[in-house]
Amino acid sequence: MLDLTPRLDRARRVVERATAAGLMIATAESCTGGLVAALLTSIPGSSAVVDRGFVTYTNEAKTEMLGVPRDLLARVGAVSAEVALAMAEGAIAHSRADLAVSITGIAGPGGGSAAKPVGLVHFAAVRRAGPSLAHEARFGDLGRDAIRLAAAETALDLLERLLDAG
Amino acid sequence: MLDLTPRLDRARRVVERATAAGLMIATAESCTGGLVAALLTSIPGSSAVVDRGFVTYTNEAKTEMLGVPRDLLARVGAVSAEVALAMAEGAIAHSRADLAVSITGIAGPGGGSAAKPVGLVHFAAVRRAGPSLAHEARFGDLGRDAIRLAAAETALDLLERLLDAG
């Protein structure tokens, strides 16, 4: 089940508030693979606030599209608070957006470990020349679709918190 | 309604066939805004075949992320066969993928004209150093969600046709 409908209200709130504030948004997605951008762009009028989205599924994409340092990826791994922050900062640096949100996690079913279990997701939300937020979620092994949807929801919530902070 | 579930079988076929062929995929999405990347990455094991996705919602993003010439956008408009091809070729040039698909269209409710009505979507699918496909769809004014879902489906079909051709 990959039904985005229950998440549209959240996306609408973010688009409406960013529109009112005159702010553009960029997304930097790994495990959600485009879900956050797809949710935001489902809202009519979102072209006024969605600048662009980076779906950086491979480590090479994270480095080449967002400038995430290769040695950082090697040292702490793609699923880490440090890489989430570098992704969001990279999305700001490589776009015209005012706000960026990043998502990197382990959606499963494979790829988990004791230290980084399936369901672990790191997020960052950054405002250009402004505050940033970091968030770590451990959704548990809910299944791939449920983890990705929960992560997309959390990313929208972080954008809203960043809009509150502004 | 933005339920991706009925499209997952198509995405699974593309991921399985690309995996079997050892080919990586990149997406270049405008009106679908990340839906095609989100569908492909919903399939377990897709990290073996999804290299990256470009959500190029603004004209600036199309130029800066994919190298679509600014004068081409000014001359023929973002929703055109020429820009669709430039987006797919740009996705190949700016990624490590073997296959790329692009989507650019008018999802509505606004933005339509007599020449380019709501529901018009241009697609291109390109194989690195190989064949390319172009496709134009006129879905009609089905509503924003239905147009975007139909466009995402068509993009997956084009990837499958390109895999057939290989």
Coordinates of N, CA, C and O in Angstrom, one line a residue, chain A residues 59-60 63-64 67-75, chain B residues 96:
Chain A
N59 N 25.4 6.7 -3.2 CA 26.4 7.6 -2.6 C 26.9 8.5 -3.6 O 27.2 9.7 -3.3
E60 N 27.2 8.1 -4.8 CA 27.7 8.9 -5.9 C 26.8 10.1 -6.1 O 27.2 11.2 -6.3
T63 N 27.1 12.7 -3.5 CA 28.3 13.5 -3.7 C 28.2 14.4 -4.9 O 28.5 15.6 -4.8
E64 N 27.7 13.9 -6.0 CA 27.8 14.7 -7.2 C 26.6 15.7 -7.3 O 26.8 16.8 -7.8
G67 N 27.1 17.5 -3.1 CA 28.4 17.9 -2.6 C 28.6 17.2 -1.2 O 29.5 17.7 -0.5
V68 N 27.9 16.1 -0.9 CA 28.2 15.4 0.4 C 29.6 14.8 0.2 O 29.9 14.1 -0.7
P69 N 30.5 15.2 1.2 CA 31.9 14.7 1.0 C 32.0 13.2 1.1 O 31.4 12.5 1.9
R70 N 32.8 12.7 0.1 CA 33.0 11.2 0.0 C 33.5 10.6 1.3 O 33.1 9.6 1.7
D71 N 34.4 11.4 1.9 CA 35.1 10.8 3.1 C 34.1 10.8 4.3 O 34.2 10.0 5.2
L72 N 33.1 11.7 4.3 CA 32.1 11.7 5.3 C 31.2 10.5 5.2 O 30.9 9.8 6.2
L73 N 30.8 10.2 3.9 CA 30.0 9.0 3.7 C 30.8 7.7 4.1 O 30.2 6.8 4.7
A74 N 32.1 7.7 3.8 CA 32.9 6.5 4.2 C 33.0 6.4 5.7 O 33.0 5.3 6.2
R75 N 33.1 7.5 6.4 CA 33.4 7.5 7.8 C 32.2 7.2 8.6 O 32.2 6.4 9.5
Chain B
R96 N 25.1 8.5 -13.6 CA 25.8 7.3 -14.0 C 24.8 6.3 -14.6 O 25.2 5.1 -14.8

